[in-house]
mmCIF file of C-alpha atoms in Angstrom:
data_model
loop_
_atom_site.group_PDB
_atom_site.id
_atom_site.type_symbol
_atom_site.label_atom_id
_atom_site.label_comp_id
_atom_site.label_asym_id
_atom_site.label_seq_id
_atom_site.Cartn_x
_atom_site.Cartn_y
_atom_site.Cartn_z
ATOM 1 C CA MET A 1 23.679 89.190 14.471
ATOM 2 C CA LYS A 2 23.750 85.827 12.686
ATOM 3 C CA ASN A 3 20.420 86.515 10.951
ATOM 4 C CA LEU A 4 21.531 90.051 10.052
ATOM 5 C CA ARG A 5 24.694 88.727 8.426
ATOM 6 C CA ALA A 6 22.647 86.237 6.395
ATOM 7 C CA ILE A 7 20.631 89.160 4.989
ATOM 8 C CA LEU A 8 23.344 91.815 4.570
ATOM 9 C CA MET A 9 25.976 89.761 2.750
ATOM 10 C CA PRO A 10 23.803 88.602 -0.195
ATOM 11 C CA VAL A 11 22.481 92.185 -0.501
ATOM 12 C CA ALA A 12 26.070 93.548 -0.578
ATOM 13 C CA ILE A 13 27.072 90.995 -3.230
ATOM 14 C CA LEU A 14 24.024 91.748 -5.407
ATOM 15 C CA LEU A 15 24.363 95.541 -5.099
ATOM 16 C CA GLY A 16 28.083 95.373 -5.859
ATOM 17 C CA ILE A 17 27.413 93.484 -9.090
ATOM 18 C CA LEU A 18 24.545 95.798 -10.097
ATOM 19 C CA ILE A 19 26.200 99.131 -9.194
ATOM 20 C CA PRO A 20 29.643 99.188 -10.868
ATOM 21 C CA GLN A 21 29.709 102.987 -10.427
ATOM 22 C CA ALA A 22 30.594 102.362 -6.760
ATOM 23 C CA HIS A 23 34.105 101.396 -7.928
ATOM 24 C CA VAL A 24 35.007 105.062 -7.251
ATOM 25 C CA LEU A 25 35.016 104.089 -3.557
ATOM 26 C CA SER A 26 37.860 101.572 -4.059
ATOM 27 C CA PRO A 27 40.571 104.027 -2.811
ATOM 28 C CA MET A 28 38.901 103.585 0.602
ATOM 29 C CA MET A 29 40.002 99.923 0.731
ATOM 30 C CA PRO A 30 43.273 100.458 2.692
ATOM 31 C CA PHE A 31 41.330 102.484 5.298
ATOM 32 C CA LEU A 32 38.570 99.842 5.524
ATOM 33 C CA ILE A 33 41.126 97.028 5.855
ATOM 34 C CA GLY A 34 43.046 98.981 8.517
ATOM 35 C CA THR A 35 39.843 99.675 10.472
ATOM 36 C CA MET A 36 38.912 95.980 10.500
ATOM 37 C CA MET A 37 42.458 95.047 11.501
ATOM 38 C CA PHE A 38 42.505 97.515 14.401
ATOM 39 C CA LEU A 39 39.088 96.462 15.758
ATOM 40 C CA THR A 40 40.212 92.824 15.703
ATOM 41 C CA PHE A 41 43.734 93.400 17.085
ATOM 42 C CA VAL A 42 42.491 95.551 19.990
ATOM 43 C CA THR A 43 40.393 92.689 21.405
ATOM 44 C CA LYS A 44 41.776 91.279 24.663
ATOM 45 C CA ILE A 45 43.123 87.762 24.097
ATOM 46 C CA PRO A 46 42.712 85.198 26.918
ATOM 47 C CA PRO A 47 45.724 82.936 27.610
ATOM 48 C CA GLN A 48 45.755 79.548 25.881
ATOM 49 C CA THR A 49 47.934 76.485 25.422
ATOM 50 C CA HIS A 50 51.400 77.691 24.458
ATOM 51 C CA GLY A 51 52.398 76.918 20.871
ATOM 52 C CA TYR A 52 49.080 75.435 19.720
ATOM 53 C CA THR A 53 48.058 78.475 17.675
ATOM 54 C CA PHE A 54 51.454 78.490 15.972
ATOM 55 C CA LYS A 55 51.074 74.792 15.139
ATOM 56 C CA ILE A 56 47.720 75.377 13.410
ATOM 57 C CA GLU A 57 49.000 78.369 11.442
ATOM 58 C CA ILE A 58 52.214 76.611 10.350
ATOM 59 C CA ARG A 59 50.067 73.743 9.063
ATOM 60 C CA ALA A 60 47.962 76.270 7.163
ATOM 61 C CA LEU A 61 51.123 77.817 5.663
ATOM 62 C CA VAL A 62 52.491 74.408 4.607
ATOM 63 C CA VAL A 63 49.145 73.495 2.998
ATOM 64 C CA SER A 64 49.142 76.861 1.185
ATOM 65 C CA LEU A 65 52.661 76.349 -0.189
ATOM 66 C CA LEU A 66 51.816 72.803 -1.315
ATOM 67 C CA LEU A 67 48.706 74.107 -3.089
ATOM 68 C CA VAL A 68 50.758 76.803 -4.855
ATOM 69 C CA ALA A 69 53.287 74.149 -5.966
ATOM 70 C CA ALA A 70 50.468 71.873 -7.189
ATOM 71 C CA LEU A 71 48.878 74.791 -9.066
ATOM 72 C CA ALA A 72 52.199 75.624 -10.731
ATOM 73 C CA GLY A 73 52.499 72.010 -11.889
ATOM 74 C CA ILE A 74 48.920 71.905 -13.229
ATOM 75 C CA VAL A 75 49.290 75.241 -15.054
ATOM 76 C CA LYS A 76 52.510 74.043 -16.699
ATOM 77 C CA LEU A 77 51.155 70.563 -17.512
ATOM 78 C CA PHE A 78 47.953 71.812 -19.161
ATOM 79 C CA ASP A 79 49.472 75.032 -20.547
ATOM 80 C CA LEU A 80 46.935 77.210 -18.721
ATOM 81 C CA PRO A 81 47.142 81.031 -18.594
ATOM 82 C CA ARG A 82 49.582 82.385 -15.989
ATOM 83 C CA GLU A 83 46.692 84.346 -14.435
ATOM 84 C CA VAL A 84 45.278 81.031 -13.162
ATOM 85 C CA LEU A 85 48.468 80.381 -11.174
ATOM 86 C CA LEU A 86 48.629 83.940 -9.823
ATOM 87 C CA GLY A 87 44.928 83.992 -8.901
ATOM 88 C CA GLY A 88 45.112 80.616 -7.169
ATOM 89 C CA ALA A 89 48.385 81.479 -5.410
ATOM 90 C CA ILE A 90 47.098 84.720 -3.893
ATOM 91 C CA ILE A 91 44.031 82.865 -2.553
ATOM 92 C CA ALA A 92 46.153 80.076 -1.050
ATOM 93 C CA LEU A 93 48.535 82.572 0.594
ATOM 94 C CA CYS A 94 45.750 84.825 1.878
ATOM 95 C CA PRO A 95 45.652 85.156 5.706
ATOM 96 C CA PRO A 96 42.520 84.502 7.825
ATOM 97 C CA ALA A 97 39.695 87.044 7.688
ATOM 98 C CA ASN A 98 38.891 89.570 10.409
ATOM 99 C CA ALA A 99 35.494 87.924 10.816
ATOM 100 C CA ALA A 100 37.005 84.457 11.437
ATOM 101 C CA PRO A 101 36.907 84.723 15.283
ATOM 102 C CA ALA A 102 33.250 85.806 15.301
ATOM 103 C CA MET A 103 32.348 83.110 12.777
ATOM 104 C CA ALA A 104 34.223 80.427 14.749
ATOM 105 C CA LYS A 105 32.255 81.391 17.872
ATOM 106 C CA MET A 106 28.989 81.329 15.903
ATOM 107 C CA LEU A 107 29.766 77.799 14.696
ATOM 108 C CA GLY A 108 30.530 76.560 18.217
ATOM 109 C CA GLY A 109 34.316 76.975 18.267
ATOM 110 C CA SER A 110 36.708 79.109 20.309
ATOM 111 C CA ALA A 111 36.729 82.783 19.310
ATOM 112 C CA SER A 112 39.916 83.415 21.322
ATOM 113 C CA LEU A 113 41.839 80.645 19.523
ATOM 114 C CA ALA A 114 40.555 81.877 16.148
ATOM 115 C CA LEU A 115 41.665 85.399 17.110
ATOM 116 C CA LYS A 116 45.181 84.171 17.912
ATOM 117 C CA ILE A 117 45.250 82.325 14.581
ATOM 118 C CA PHE A 118 44.134 85.539 12.849
ATOM 119 C CA LEU A 119 46.960 87.515 14.495
ATOM 120 C CA SER A 120 49.706 85.004 13.664
ATOM 121 C CA GLY A 121 48.315 84.336 10.167
ATOM 122 C CA ASN A 122 48.343 87.996 9.174
ATOM 123 C CA LEU A 123 51.865 88.496 10.533
ATOM 124 C CA ILE A 124 53.081 85.462 8.550
ATOM 125 C CA ALA A 125 51.340 86.859 5.440
ATOM 126 C CA CYS A 126 53.490 90.014 5.725
ATOM 127 C CA PHE A 127 56.411 87.833 4.610
ATOM 128 C CA SER A 128 54.913 84.860 2.722
ATOM 129 C CA ILE A 129 52.905 86.962 0.227
ATOM 130 C CA PRO A 130 55.810 89.277 -0.753
ATOM 131 C CA ILE A 131 58.248 86.361 -1.177
ATOM 132 C CA VAL A 132 56.034 83.784 -2.956
ATOM 133 C CA PHE A 133 53.716 86.127 -4.871
ATOM 134 C CA GLY A 134 56.682 88.395 -5.601
ATOM 135 C CA TYR A 135 58.554 85.424 -7.103
ATOM 136 C CA LEU A 136 55.559 84.516 -9.290
ATOM 137 C CA THR A 137 54.868 88.059 -10.525
ATOM 138 C CA GLY A 138 58.393 89.488 -10.757
ATOM 139 C CA ALA A 139 59.176 88.714 -14.391
ATOM 140 C CA ASP A 140 60.462 92.251 -15.071
ATOM 141 C CA ALA A 141 62.267 92.819 -11.768
ATOM 142 C CA SER A 142 64.460 90.967 -9.283
ATOM 143 C CA LEU A 143 62.819 88.923 -6.531
ATOM 144 C CA SER A 144 64.191 91.208 -3.808
ATOM 145 C CA GLU A 145 62.907 94.310 -5.602
ATOM 146 C CA ILE A 146 59.345 93.102 -6.230
ATOM 147 C CA SER A 147 59.140 91.375 -2.815
ATOM 148 C CA MET A 148 60.199 94.568 -1.048
ATOM 149 C CA LYS A 149 57.635 96.524 -3.062
ATOM 150 C CA ILE A 150 54.813 94.178 -2.015
ATOM 151 C CA PHE A 151 56.109 94.065 1.574
ATOM 152 C CA ASN A 152 56.115 97.868 1.783
ATOM 153 C CA THR A 153 52.520 97.867 0.524
ATOM 154 C CA ILE A 154 51.162 95.133 2.777
ATOM 155 C CA GLN A 155 53.002 95.633 6.069
ATOM 156 C CA PRO A 156 51.650 99.131 6.941
ATOM 157 C CA ILE A 157 48.083 97.804 6.551
ATOM 158 C CA ILE A 158 48.862 95.139 9.175
ATOM 159 C CA SER A 159 51.639 96.601 11.344
ATOM 160 C CA ILE A 160 50.192 100.104 11.909
ATOM 161 C CA PRO A 161 46.783 98.887 13.222
ATOM 162 C CA LEU A 162 48.608 96.203 15.259
ATOM 163 C CA ALA A 163 51.028 98.717 16.813
ATOM 164 C CA PHE A 164 48.210 101.161 17.530
ATOM 165 C CA ALA A 165 46.054 98.413 19.093
ATOM 166 C CA LEU A 166 48.892 96.995 21.231
ATOM 167 C CA GLY A 167 49.925 100.494 22.334
ATOM 168 C CA LEU A 168 46.367 101.330 23.329
ATOM 169 C CA ARG A 169 46.047 98.002 25.174
ATOM 170 C CA ALA A 170 49.365 98.562 27.018
ATOM 171 C CA PHE A 171 49.049 102.243 27.983
ATOM 172 C CA TYR A 172 45.315 102.960 27.922
ATOM 173 C CA PRO A 173 43.574 99.641 28.687
ATOM 174 C CA GLU A 174 40.254 101.340 29.470
ATOM 175 C CA LEU A 175 40.204 102.994 26.035
ATOM 176 C CA ALA A 176 41.197 99.660 24.468
ATOM 177 C CA ASP A 177 38.264 97.951 26.207
ATOM 178 C CA ARG A 178 35.913 100.629 24.874
ATOM 179 C CA ALA A 179 37.309 100.232 21.358
ATOM 180 C CA ALA A 180 36.994 96.436 21.619
ATOM 181 C CA LYS A 181 33.244 96.823 22.151
ATOM 182 C CA PHE A 182 33.023 98.020 18.542
ATOM 183 C CA GLN A 183 34.573 94.758 17.304
ATOM 184 C CA LYS A 184 31.116 93.334 16.604
ATOM 185 C CA TYR A 185 30.629 96.090 14.014
ATOM 186 C CA THR A 186 33.510 94.678 11.963
ATOM 187 C CA MET A 187 30.827 92.710 10.138
ATOM 188 C CA PHE A 188 29.328 95.947 8.769
ATOM 189 C CA VAL A 189 32.732 97.238 7.611
ATOM 190 C CA TRP A 190 33.386 93.850 5.999
ATOM 191 C CA THR A 191 29.979 93.902 4.285
ATOM 192 C CA PHE A 192 30.647 97.387 2.904
ATOM 193 C CA SER A 193 34.097 96.217 1.739
ATOM 194 C CA VAL A 194 32.502 93.296 -0.119
ATOM 195 C CA PHE A 195 30.106 95.745 -1.810
ATOM 196 C CA VAL A 196 33.018 97.956 -2.958
ATOM 197 C CA ILE A 197 35.105 94.946 -4.062
ATOM 198 C CA LEU A 198 32.319 93.521 -6.206
ATOM 199 C CA ALA A 199 31.458 96.946 -7.627
ATOM 200 C CA LYS A 200 35.126 97.296 -8.680
ATOM 201 C CA ALA A 201 35.118 93.779 -10.159
ATOM 202 C CA SER A 202 31.839 94.473 -11.972
ATOM 203 C CA TYR A 203 33.309 97.691 -13.388
ATOM 204 C CA ASP A 204 36.550 95.962 -14.475
ATOM 205 C CA ILE A 205 34.649 93.120 -16.161
ATOM 206 C CA ARG A 206 32.531 95.612 -18.088
ATOM 207 C CA GLU A 207 35.645 97.583 -19.091
ATOM 208 C CA MET A 208 37.506 94.467 -20.241
ATOM 209 C CA GLY A 209 34.386 93.071 -21.933
ATOM 210 C CA PHE A 210 32.394 90.310 -20.252
ATOM 211 C CA TRP A 211 32.106 88.163 -23.386
ATOM 212 C CA ASP A 212 35.777 88.640 -24.252
ATOM 213 C CA LEU A 213 36.728 87.395 -20.785
ATOM 214 C CA TRP A 214 34.228 84.552 -20.990
ATOM 215 C CA ASN A 215 35.202 83.430 -24.510
ATOM 216 C CA SER A 216 38.905 83.588 -23.644
ATOM 217 C CA GLY A 217 38.159 81.172 -20.793
ATOM 218 C CA LYS A 218 39.804 83.404 -18.185
ATOM 219 C CA LEU A 219 36.633 84.312 -16.292
ATOM 220 C CA PRO A 220 35.357 80.689 -16.021
ATOM 221 C CA MET A 221 38.854 79.529 -15.034
ATOM 222 C CA MET A 222 39.154 82.182 -12.313
ATOM 223 C CA ALA A 223 35.710 81.304 -10.970
ATOM 224 C CA GLY A 224 36.520 77.584 -11.176
ATOM 225 C CA ILE A 225 39.925 77.729 -9.463
ATOM 226 C CA SER A 226 38.529 79.900 -6.652
ATOM 227 C CA LEU A 227 35.616 77.471 -6.109
ATOM 228 C CA LEU A 228 37.965 74.470 -6.070
ATOM 229 C CA LEU A 229 40.315 76.164 -3.596
ATOM 230 C CA CYS A 230 37.429 77.270 -1.369
ATOM 231 C CA ILE A 231 36.161 73.684 -1.035
ATOM 232 C CA LEU A 232 39.688 72.284 -0.624
ATOM 233 C CA LEU A 233 40.798 74.793 2.014
ATOM 234 C CA TYR A 234 37.721 74.370 4.207
ATOM 235 C CA ALA A 235 37.863 70.567 3.847
ATOM 236 C CA LEU A 236 41.617 70.345 4.547
ATOM 237 C CA GLY A 237 41.320 72.740 7.480
ATOM 238 C CA TRP A 238 38.622 70.565 9.011
ATOM 239 C CA TYR A 239 40.476 67.311 8.272
ATOM 240 C CA VAL A 240 43.900 68.168 9.730
ATOM 241 C CA GLU A 241 42.369 69.170 13.100
ATOM 242 C CA ARG A 242 39.337 66.847 12.996
ATOM 243 C CA ASN A 243 40.127 65.314 16.401
ATOM 244 C CA ARG A 244 40.703 68.551 18.310
ATOM 245 C CA ARG A 245 39.864 71.959 16.771
ATOM 246 C CA PRO A 246 38.185 71.392 13.372
ATOM 247 C CA ILE A 247 36.074 74.590 13.416
ATOM 248 C CA GLU A 248 38.951 76.958 14.165
ATOM 249 C CA SER A 249 41.283 75.173 11.728
ATOM 250 C CA ALA A 250 38.688 75.240 8.926
ATOM 251 C CA GLN A 251 38.111 78.959 9.503
ATOM 252 C CA SER A 252 41.863 79.675 9.569
ATOM 253 C CA MET A 253 42.384 77.972 6.204
ATOM 254 C CA GLY A 254 39.074 78.691 4.495
ATOM 255 C CA GLN A 255 37.803 82.090 5.643
ATOM 256 C CA LYS A 256 40.160 84.465 3.859
ATOM 257 C CA ASN A 257 40.992 88.153 4.215
ATOM 258 C CA THR A 258 39.979 88.659 0.580
ATOM 259 C CA THR A 259 39.820 92.464 0.854
ATOM 260 C CA LEU A 260 43.578 92.517 1.457
ATOM 261 C CA VAL A 261 44.619 90.165 -1.369
ATOM 262 C CA ILE A 262 42.203 91.631 -3.940
ATOM 263 C CA TRP A 263 43.861 94.977 -3.334
ATOM 264 C CA ILE A 264 47.369 93.451 -3.568
ATOM 265 C CA SER A 265 46.587 91.422 -6.713
ATOM 266 C CA THR A 266 45.022 94.464 -8.424
ATOM 267 C CA LEU A 267 48.167 96.507 -7.714
ATOM 268 C CA TYR A 268 50.753 93.901 -8.733
ATOM 269 C CA ALA A 269 49.069 91.408 -11.088
ATOM 270 C CA GLY A 270 46.147 93.246 -12.709
ATOM 271 C CA PRO A 271 42.336 93.086 -12.675
ATOM 272 C CA VAL A 272 42.105 89.644 -14.333
ATOM 273 C CA VAL A 273 44.068 88.001 -11.494
ATOM 274 C CA ALA A 274 41.989 89.951 -8.952
ATOM 275 C CA LEU A 275 38.895 88.158 -10.306
ATOM 276 C CA ALA A 276 40.006 84.929 -8.569
ATOM 277 C CA PRO A 277 39.889 86.260 -4.969
ATOM 278 C CA THR A 278 36.803 88.306 -5.924
ATOM 279 C CA CYS A 279 35.002 85.107 -6.957
ATOM 280 C CA TYR A 280 36.276 83.551 -3.715
ATOM 281 C CA VAL A 281 34.274 86.201 -1.818
ATOM 282 C CA VAL A 282 31.072 84.752 -3.299
ATOM 283 C CA TRP A 283 31.986 81.070 -2.727
ATOM 284 C CA GLN A 284 33.247 81.778 0.805
ATOM 285 C CA ASN A 285 30.018 83.489 1.775
ATOM 286 C CA LEU A 286 27.951 80.639 0.328
ATOM 287 C CA VAL A 287 29.957 78.173 2.457
ATOM 288 C CA LEU A 288 29.549 80.341 5.577
ATOM 289 C CA SER A 289 25.808 80.700 4.936
ATOM 290 C CA TYR A 290 25.543 76.914 4.592
ATOM 291 C CA LEU A 291 27.489 76.309 7.824
ATOM 292 C CA SER A 292 25.391 78.916 9.673
ATOM 293 C CA ALA A 293 22.182 77.284 8.414
ATOM 294 C CA ARG A 294 23.402 73.870 9.620
ATOM 295 C CA ILE A 295 24.109 75.236 13.101
ATOM 296 C CA LYS A 296 20.712 76.956 13.169
ATOM 297 C CA THR A 297 18.987 73.687 12.157
ATOM 298 C CA LYS A 298 20.821 71.756 14.892
ATOM 299 C CA ASP A 299 19.890 74.388 17.494
ATOM 300 C CA SER A 300 16.212 74.277 16.529
ATOM 301 C CA ASN A 301 16.123 70.453 16.429
ATOM 302 C CA PRO A 302 18.061 69.249 19.509
ATOM 303 C CA GLU A 303 18.180 65.494 19.956
#
């Protein structure tokens, strides 16, 4: 599965860039996100130390809010386009990815802890994204109005799969166990989502004019801020839990549910802002490929 992921993801990225016509599939994104959510939520979670998951996720939230505040200061200080702040903020606030538990296990961490972090992180995002991102984008509406709009968009994508998964687990555990066996195929849904996301981004860039975006500085700035945040989030995640759970913490902060926030940013901030989390998809997968290669090298060269 590890080797297959290493092949499929670069292919999905390349095809997405080269086939902008596939942007017509973008209305499928809520369904794809919901499918990934359900397959992850339905997995049976073993008991663990009470409160530890919450501690990791609260740290991640605090780091995210500090990064948003720092970004706001930098944008104001250097008079940068507002899109830089919005693009960076949506990345920082983004919850952990569906693939984070599988990736944590692959890197030698605890899949069950990463799964708990995923659950709590996505539930927190139901409220943190509408409030913070709503505040940043709501120039033409009140905070409560824009926040409620974003909340009503984001919460069904998370709460409906969660309710369905918990209901299945509570009343039909055998069916839930069968459904959980398909969790490993989340990778394929995620790969297809990346293909659609990049096809949509490729189409939008062509429509807006690649050279216009480049010469205006917006495209390089979006790519740059997403790269900086990717490195920072993985490094900070590793550092704050370096003595206990560095792998799970790094995945919780660094491996983002980009499909969700690209969709949200496109709806409420426009295609230019959506370029930041789209670029993050590329950087994130380069980091994951590097980490996977390191693990593979260690396994093949034991001391």
